[in-house]
Coordinates of C-alpha atoms and ligand atoms in Angstrom, one line a residue:
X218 CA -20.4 8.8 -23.5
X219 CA -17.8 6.4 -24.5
X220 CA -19.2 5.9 -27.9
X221 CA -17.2 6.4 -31.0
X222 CA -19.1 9.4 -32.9
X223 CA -17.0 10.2 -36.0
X224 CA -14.0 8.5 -35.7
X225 CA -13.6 9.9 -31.6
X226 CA -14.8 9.1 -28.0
X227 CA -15.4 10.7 -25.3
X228 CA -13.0 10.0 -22.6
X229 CA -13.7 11.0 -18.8
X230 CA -11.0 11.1 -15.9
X231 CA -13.2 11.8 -12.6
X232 CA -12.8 11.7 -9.4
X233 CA -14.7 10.5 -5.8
X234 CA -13.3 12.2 -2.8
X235 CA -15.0 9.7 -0.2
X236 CA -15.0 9.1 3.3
X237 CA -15.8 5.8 4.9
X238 CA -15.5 4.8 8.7
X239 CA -12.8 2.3 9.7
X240 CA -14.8 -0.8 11.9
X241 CA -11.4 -0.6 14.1
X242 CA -9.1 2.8 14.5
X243 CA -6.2 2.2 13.6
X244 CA -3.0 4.0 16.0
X245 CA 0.4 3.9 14.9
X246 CA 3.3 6.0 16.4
X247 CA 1.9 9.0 14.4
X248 CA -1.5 8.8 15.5
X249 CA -5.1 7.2 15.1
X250 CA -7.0 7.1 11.7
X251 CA -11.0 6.4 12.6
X252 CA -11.7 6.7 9.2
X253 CA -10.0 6.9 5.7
X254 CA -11.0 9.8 3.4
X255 CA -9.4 9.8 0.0
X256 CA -9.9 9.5 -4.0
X257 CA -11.0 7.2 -6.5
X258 CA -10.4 8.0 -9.7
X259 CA -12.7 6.6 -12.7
X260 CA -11.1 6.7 -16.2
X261 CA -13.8 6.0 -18.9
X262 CA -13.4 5.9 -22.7
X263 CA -14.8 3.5 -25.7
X264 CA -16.7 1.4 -23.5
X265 CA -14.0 0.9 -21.0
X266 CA -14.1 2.2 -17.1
X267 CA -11.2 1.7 -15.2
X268 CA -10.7 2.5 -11.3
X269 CA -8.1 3.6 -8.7
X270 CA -7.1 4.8 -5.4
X271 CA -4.9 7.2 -3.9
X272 CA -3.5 6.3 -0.7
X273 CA -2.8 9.3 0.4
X274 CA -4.8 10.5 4.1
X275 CA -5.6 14.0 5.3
X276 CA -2.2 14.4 7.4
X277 CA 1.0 14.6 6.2
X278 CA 2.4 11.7 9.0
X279 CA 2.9 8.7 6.7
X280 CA 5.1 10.9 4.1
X281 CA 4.6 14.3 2.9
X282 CA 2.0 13.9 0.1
X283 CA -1.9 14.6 1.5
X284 CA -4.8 14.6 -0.2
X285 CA -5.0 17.5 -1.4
X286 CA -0.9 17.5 -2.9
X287 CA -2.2 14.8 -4.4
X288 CA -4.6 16.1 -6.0
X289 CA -3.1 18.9 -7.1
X290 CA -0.5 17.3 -8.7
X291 CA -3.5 14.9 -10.5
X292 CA -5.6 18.0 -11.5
X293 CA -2.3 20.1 -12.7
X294 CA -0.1 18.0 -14.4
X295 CA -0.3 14.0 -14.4
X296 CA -4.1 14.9 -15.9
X297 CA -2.8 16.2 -19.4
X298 CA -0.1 13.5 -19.6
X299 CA -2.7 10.4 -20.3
X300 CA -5.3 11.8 -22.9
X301 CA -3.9 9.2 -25.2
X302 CA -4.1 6.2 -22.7
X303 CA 0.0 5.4 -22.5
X304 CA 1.2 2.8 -20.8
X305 CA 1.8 2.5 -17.5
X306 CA 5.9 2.3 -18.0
X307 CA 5.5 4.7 -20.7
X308 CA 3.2 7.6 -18.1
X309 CA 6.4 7.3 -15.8
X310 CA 8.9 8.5 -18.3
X311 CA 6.4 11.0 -19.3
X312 CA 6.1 12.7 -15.6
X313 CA 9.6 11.7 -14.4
X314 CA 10.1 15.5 -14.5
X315 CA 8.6 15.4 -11.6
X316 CA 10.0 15.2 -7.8
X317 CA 8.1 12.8 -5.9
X318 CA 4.9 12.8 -5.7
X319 CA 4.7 9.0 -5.6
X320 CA 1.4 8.7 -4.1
X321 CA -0.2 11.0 -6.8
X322 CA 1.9 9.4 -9.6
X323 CA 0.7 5.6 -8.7
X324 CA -2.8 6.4 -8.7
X325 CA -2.6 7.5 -12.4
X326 CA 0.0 4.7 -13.2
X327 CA -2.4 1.9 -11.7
X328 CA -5.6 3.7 -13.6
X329 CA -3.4 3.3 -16.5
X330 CA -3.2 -0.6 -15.7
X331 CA -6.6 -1.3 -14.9
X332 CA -7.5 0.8 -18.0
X333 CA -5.2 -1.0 -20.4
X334 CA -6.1 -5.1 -19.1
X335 CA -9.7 -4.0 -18.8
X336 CA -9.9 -2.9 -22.5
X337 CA -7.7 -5.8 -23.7
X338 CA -10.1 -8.0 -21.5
X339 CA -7.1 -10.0 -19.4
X340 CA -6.5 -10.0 -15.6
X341 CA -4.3 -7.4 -14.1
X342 CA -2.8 -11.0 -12.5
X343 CA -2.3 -12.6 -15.5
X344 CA -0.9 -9.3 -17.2
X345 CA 1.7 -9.1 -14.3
X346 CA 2.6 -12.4 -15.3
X347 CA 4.4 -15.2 -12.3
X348 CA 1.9 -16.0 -10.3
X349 CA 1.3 -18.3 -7.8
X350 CA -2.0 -18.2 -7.8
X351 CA -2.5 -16.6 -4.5
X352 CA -1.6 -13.9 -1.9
X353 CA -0.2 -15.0 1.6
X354 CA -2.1 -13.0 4.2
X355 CA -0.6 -11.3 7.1
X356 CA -2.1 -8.7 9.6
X357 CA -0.7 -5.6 11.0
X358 CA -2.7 -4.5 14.3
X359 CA -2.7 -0.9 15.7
X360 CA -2.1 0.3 19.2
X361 CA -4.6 -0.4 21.9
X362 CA -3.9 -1.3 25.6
X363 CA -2.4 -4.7 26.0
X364 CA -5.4 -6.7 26.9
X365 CA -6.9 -4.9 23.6
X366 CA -4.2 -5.8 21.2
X367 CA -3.7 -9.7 22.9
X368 CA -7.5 -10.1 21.7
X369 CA -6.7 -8.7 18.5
X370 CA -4.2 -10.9 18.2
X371 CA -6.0 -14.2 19.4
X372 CA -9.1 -13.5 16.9
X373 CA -6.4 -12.9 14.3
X374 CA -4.6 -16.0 15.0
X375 CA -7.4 -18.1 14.7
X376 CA -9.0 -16.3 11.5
X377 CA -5.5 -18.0 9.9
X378 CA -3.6 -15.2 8.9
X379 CA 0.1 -16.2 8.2
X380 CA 2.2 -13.5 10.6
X381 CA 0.9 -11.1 12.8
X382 CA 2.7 -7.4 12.8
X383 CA 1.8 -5.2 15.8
X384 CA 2.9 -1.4 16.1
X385 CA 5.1 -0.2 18.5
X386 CA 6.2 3.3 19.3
X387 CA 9.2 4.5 21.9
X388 CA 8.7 3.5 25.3
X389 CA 6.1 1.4 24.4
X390 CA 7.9 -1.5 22.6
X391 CA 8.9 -4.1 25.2
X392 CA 5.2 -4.6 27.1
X393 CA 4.0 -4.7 23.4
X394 CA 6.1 -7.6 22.3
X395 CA 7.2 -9.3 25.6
X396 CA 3.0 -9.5 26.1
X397 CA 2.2 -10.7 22.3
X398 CA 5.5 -13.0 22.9
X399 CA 3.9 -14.6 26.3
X400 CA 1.0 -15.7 24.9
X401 CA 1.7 -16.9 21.0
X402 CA 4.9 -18.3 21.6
X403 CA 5.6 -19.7 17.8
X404 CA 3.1 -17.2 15.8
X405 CA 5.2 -15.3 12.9
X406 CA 5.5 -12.2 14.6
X407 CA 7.0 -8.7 13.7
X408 CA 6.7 -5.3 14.5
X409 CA 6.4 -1.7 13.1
X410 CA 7.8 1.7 14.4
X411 CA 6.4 3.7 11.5
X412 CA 9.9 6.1 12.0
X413 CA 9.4 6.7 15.7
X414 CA 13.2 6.0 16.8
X415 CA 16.8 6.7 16.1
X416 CA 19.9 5.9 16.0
X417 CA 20.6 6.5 19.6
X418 CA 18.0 4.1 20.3
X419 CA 19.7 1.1 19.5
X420 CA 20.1 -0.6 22.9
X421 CA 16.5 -0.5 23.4
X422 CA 15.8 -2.0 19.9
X423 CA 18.4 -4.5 20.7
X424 CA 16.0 -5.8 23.7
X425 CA 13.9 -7.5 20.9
X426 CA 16.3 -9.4 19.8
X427 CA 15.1 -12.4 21.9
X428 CA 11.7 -12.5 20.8
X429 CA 12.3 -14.1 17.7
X430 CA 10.5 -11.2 15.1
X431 CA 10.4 -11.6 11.3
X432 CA 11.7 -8.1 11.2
X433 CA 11.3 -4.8 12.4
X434 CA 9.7 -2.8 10.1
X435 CA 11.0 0.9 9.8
X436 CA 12.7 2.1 13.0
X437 CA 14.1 4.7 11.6
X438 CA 13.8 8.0 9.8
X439 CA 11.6 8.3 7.0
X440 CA 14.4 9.3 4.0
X441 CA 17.0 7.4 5.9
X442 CA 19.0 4.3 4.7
X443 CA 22.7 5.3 5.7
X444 CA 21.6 4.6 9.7
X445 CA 19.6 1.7 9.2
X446 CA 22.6 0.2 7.8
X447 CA 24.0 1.2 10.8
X448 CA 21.4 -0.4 13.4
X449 CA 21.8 -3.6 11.5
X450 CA 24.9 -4.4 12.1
X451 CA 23.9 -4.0 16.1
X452 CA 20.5 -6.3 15.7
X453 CA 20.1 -10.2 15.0
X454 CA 16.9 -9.0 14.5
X455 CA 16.2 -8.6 10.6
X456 CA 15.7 -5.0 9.0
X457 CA 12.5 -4.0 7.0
X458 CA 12.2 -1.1 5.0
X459 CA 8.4 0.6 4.1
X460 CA 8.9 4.5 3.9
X461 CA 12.5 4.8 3.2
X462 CA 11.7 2.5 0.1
X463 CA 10.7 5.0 -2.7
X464 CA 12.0 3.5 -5.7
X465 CA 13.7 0.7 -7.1
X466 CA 17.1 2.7 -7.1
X467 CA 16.1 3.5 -3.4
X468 CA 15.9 -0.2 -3.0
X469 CA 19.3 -0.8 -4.7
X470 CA 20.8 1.3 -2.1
X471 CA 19.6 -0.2 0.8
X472 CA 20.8 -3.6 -0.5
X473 CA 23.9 -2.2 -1.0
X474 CA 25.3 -0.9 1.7
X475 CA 23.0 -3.0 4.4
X476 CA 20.3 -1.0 5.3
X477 CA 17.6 -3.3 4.8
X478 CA 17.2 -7.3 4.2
X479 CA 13.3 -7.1 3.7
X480 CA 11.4 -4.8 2.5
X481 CA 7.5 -3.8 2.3
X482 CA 6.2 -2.4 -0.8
X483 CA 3.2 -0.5 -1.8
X484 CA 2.6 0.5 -4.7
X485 CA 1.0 3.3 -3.7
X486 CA 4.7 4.6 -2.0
X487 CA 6.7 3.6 -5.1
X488 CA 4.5 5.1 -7.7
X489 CA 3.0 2.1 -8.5
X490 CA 3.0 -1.3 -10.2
X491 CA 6.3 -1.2 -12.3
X492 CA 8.5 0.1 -9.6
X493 CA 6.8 -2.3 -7.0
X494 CA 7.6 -5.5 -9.6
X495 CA 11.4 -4.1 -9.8
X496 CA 11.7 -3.8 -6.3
X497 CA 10.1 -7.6 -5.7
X498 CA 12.6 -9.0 -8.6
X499 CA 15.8 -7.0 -6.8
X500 CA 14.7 -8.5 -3.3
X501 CA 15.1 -11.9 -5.0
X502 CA 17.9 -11.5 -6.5
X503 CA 19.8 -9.6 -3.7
X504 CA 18.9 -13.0 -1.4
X505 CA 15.9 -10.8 0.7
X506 CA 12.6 -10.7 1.0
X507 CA 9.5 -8.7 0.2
X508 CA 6.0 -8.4 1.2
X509 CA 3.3 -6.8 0.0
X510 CA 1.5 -4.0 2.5
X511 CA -1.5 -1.4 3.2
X512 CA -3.0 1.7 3.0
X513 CA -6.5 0.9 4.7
X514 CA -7.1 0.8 1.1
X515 CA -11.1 0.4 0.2
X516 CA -11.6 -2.7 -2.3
X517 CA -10.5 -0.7 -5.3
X518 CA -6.7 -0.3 -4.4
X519 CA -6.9 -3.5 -2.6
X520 CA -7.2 -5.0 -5.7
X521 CA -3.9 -3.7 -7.0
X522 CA -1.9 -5.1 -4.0
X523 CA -3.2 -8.7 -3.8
X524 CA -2.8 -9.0 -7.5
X525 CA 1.0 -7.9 -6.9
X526 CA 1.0 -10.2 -3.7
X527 CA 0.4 -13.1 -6.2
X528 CA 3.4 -13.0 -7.6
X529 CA 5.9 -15.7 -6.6
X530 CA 9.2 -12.7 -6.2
X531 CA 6.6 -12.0 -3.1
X532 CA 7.8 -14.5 -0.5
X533 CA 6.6 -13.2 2.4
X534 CA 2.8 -12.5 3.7
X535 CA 1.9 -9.1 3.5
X536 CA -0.5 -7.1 5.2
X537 CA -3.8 -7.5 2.5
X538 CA -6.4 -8.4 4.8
X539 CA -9.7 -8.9 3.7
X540 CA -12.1 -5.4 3.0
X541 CA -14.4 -6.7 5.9
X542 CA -11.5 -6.3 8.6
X543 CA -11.6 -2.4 7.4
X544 CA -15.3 -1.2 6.1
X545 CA -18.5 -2.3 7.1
X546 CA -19.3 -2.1 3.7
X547 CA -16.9 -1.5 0.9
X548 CA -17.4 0.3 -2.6
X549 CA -17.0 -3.0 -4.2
X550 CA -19.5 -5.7 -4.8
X551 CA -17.1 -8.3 -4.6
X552 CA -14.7 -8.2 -1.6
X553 CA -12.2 -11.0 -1.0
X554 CA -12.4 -13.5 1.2
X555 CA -9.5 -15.0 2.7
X556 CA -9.1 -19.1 3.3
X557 CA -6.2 -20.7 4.9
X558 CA -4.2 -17.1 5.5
X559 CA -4.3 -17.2 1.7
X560 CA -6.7 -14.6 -0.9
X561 CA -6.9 -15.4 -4.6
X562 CA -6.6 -12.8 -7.0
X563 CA -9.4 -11.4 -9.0
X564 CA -10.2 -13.3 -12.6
X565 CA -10.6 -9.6 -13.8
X566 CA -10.9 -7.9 -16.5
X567 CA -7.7 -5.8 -14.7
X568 CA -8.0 -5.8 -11.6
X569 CA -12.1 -7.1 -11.8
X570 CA -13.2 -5.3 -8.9
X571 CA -17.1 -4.1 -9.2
X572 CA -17.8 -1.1 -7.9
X573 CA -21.3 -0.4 -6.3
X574 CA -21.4 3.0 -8.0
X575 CA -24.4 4.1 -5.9
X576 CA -22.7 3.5 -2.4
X577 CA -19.4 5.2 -3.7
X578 CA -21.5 8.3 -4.7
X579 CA -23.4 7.8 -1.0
X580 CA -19.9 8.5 0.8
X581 CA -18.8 10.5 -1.9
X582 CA -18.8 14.4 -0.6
X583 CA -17.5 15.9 -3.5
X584 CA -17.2 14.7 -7.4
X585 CA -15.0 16.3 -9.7
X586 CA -14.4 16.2 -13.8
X587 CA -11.0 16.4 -13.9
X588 CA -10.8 16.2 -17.2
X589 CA -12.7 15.3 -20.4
X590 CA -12.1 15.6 -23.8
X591 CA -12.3 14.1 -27.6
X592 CA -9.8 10.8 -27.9
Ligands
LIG99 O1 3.3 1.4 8.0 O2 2.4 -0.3 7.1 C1 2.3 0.9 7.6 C2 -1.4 1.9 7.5 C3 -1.3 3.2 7.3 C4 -0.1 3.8 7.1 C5 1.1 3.0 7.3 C6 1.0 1.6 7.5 C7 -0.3 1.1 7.7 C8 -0.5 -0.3 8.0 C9 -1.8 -0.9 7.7 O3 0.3 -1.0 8.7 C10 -1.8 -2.0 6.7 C11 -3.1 -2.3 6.2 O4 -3.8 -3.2 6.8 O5 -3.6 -1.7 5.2
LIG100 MG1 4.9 0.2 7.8

């Protein structure tokens, strides 16, 4: 396997469908994840083994894709579009046919990345080019009663993360903030409504205006930009996009007509590391800001984002904790670590993550060859 016989190799695309306990559950206003079940994908050929991660969950909540669309559209189509390793720029031309499907599309496109710096033996860092060295490291911390989440808050404080982001959801919103307000005064603070309100709601969004938030992270609908322009032009509070963000045309939009002035990205949402680069540059050059966020991604699509949270067009801490805030233990050897609110990138080669292949197969419940052939 992966040996040149003849003039070919074998190449492998495979997948892990794993499930692995969260250490915390994790409630937003769609609903508490106590674990996170997914893929990895391993691409092997001449030597070379590359990893990703979809970041897709079992439920539909977050956006439309699931697992298993995801897979699908893997297995069916985005499969038979890489059997001659193109690059990642040069994959999303190829399936560009194809609607959506961003969460499916990026964990091929990042494969593609880790594949391509892991057989020219550079960092996925370096290969993404202006760096500065390291990520700045935020927190986002799920629902719980107050006493719960002030805790949270006070052991994240003092681990040295750079801004705290709690989640709110309708009704819920002012004892969150006025109680995380009371007791850290000055900490960077902001909040996310992962869609939960509308338009209508804008008086009660206007109430957090005197807490002195970073942003408020997605108040609105899902696909929506046209009303979050809207609701900015009521709030002092500052806008930030995360699902209505799809692409970097999406993002264009959203600068234009006012719907946003920060936005999160994930790769995982945009279909993966070129889009999420585009959207980081525009941010700059529209005068906003960007951030890096999370999937409860294991180690292996960590990677990905604190390597893109490196880059200096990301100005503002993102929500990359270290693995040990999610997994007991992760299917990497080598988690990060994070000092002074900041986590360095891996040295690589790509995104050098090392996967501990025997506890990936022990939470693995089903292994799949998607594909194999002659290359
Ligand atoms: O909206 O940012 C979000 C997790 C799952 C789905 C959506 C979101 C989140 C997070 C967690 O906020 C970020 C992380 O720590 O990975
Ligand atoms: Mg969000």
């Amino acid at each position: 396997m992966g040996e040149a016989i003849h003039g070919t190799m074998r190449a492998e695309l495979t997948c892990h469908r794993f499930r692995l306990t969260l250490l915390n559950p994790f409630t937003t206003s769609f609903g508490t994840q106590t674990e996170r079940t997914g893929y990895i994908f391993r691409l092997s050929a001449g030597g070379v083994t590359a990893y990703s991660e979809c970041v897709t969950s079992e439920e539909p909540f977050y956006s439309y894709e699931d697992n298993y669309t995801a897979l699908h559209i893997i297995t069916d189509y985005l499969s038979s579009m890489i059997t001659d390793f193109p690059d990642p720029a040069a994959f999303l031309e190829r399936c560009s046919m194809i609607k959506g499907h961003n969460m499916a599309k990026a964990a091929i496109e990042m494969l593609l990345w880790d594949f391509h710096c892991r057989r020219e033996g550079v960092s996925l860092s370096s290969r993404l080019g202006r760096g500065r060295g390291y990520a700045n490291v935020g927190v986002s911390i799920g629902m719980e009663d107050i006493p719960a989440m002030i805790s949270k808050v006070s052991s994240a404080v003092d681990a040295g993360y750079r801004r705290i982001k709690v989640k709110i959801k309708r009704g819920m919103e002012q004892s969150i903030v006025a109680a995380v307000r009371d007791s850290f005064p000055e900490v960077p603070l902001s909040v996310d409504a992962n869609t939960d309100y509308r338009l209508k709601d804008s008086e009660t969004l206007g109430k957090l205006d005197r807490y002195n938030l970073e942003y408020i992270e997605q108040p609105l609908g899902h696909d929506d930009l046209l009303d979050h322009a809207k609701l900015a032009a009521q709030l002092s509070t500052p806008i930030c996009l995360d699902e209505s963000i799809t692409d970097s045309s999406r993002a264009e939009q959203a600068f234009d007509i006012g719907a946003c002035t920060v936005i999160n990205i994930k790769p995982g949402r945009v279909a993966g590391l070129t889009e999420s680069v585009l959207i980081a540059r525009i941010c700059r050059e529209r005068g906003g800001h960007c951030w890096v966020g999370g999937m409860l991604e294991t180690g292996i699509g960590r990677a990905f984002n604190i390597s893109l949270a490196g880059m200096e067009d990301v100005d503002y801490p993102g929500d990359t904790s270290p693995n040990g805030r999610y997994f007991a233990r992760d299917v990497v050897t080598n988690p990060f670590t994070m000092d002074s609110g900041r986590i360095v990138p891996n040295a690589g080669p790509g995104t050098g993550t090392v996967v501990d292949e025997d506890f990936l197969s022990s939470v693995t419940g089903q292994k799949l060859t998607i594909r194999d052939w002659d290359a």
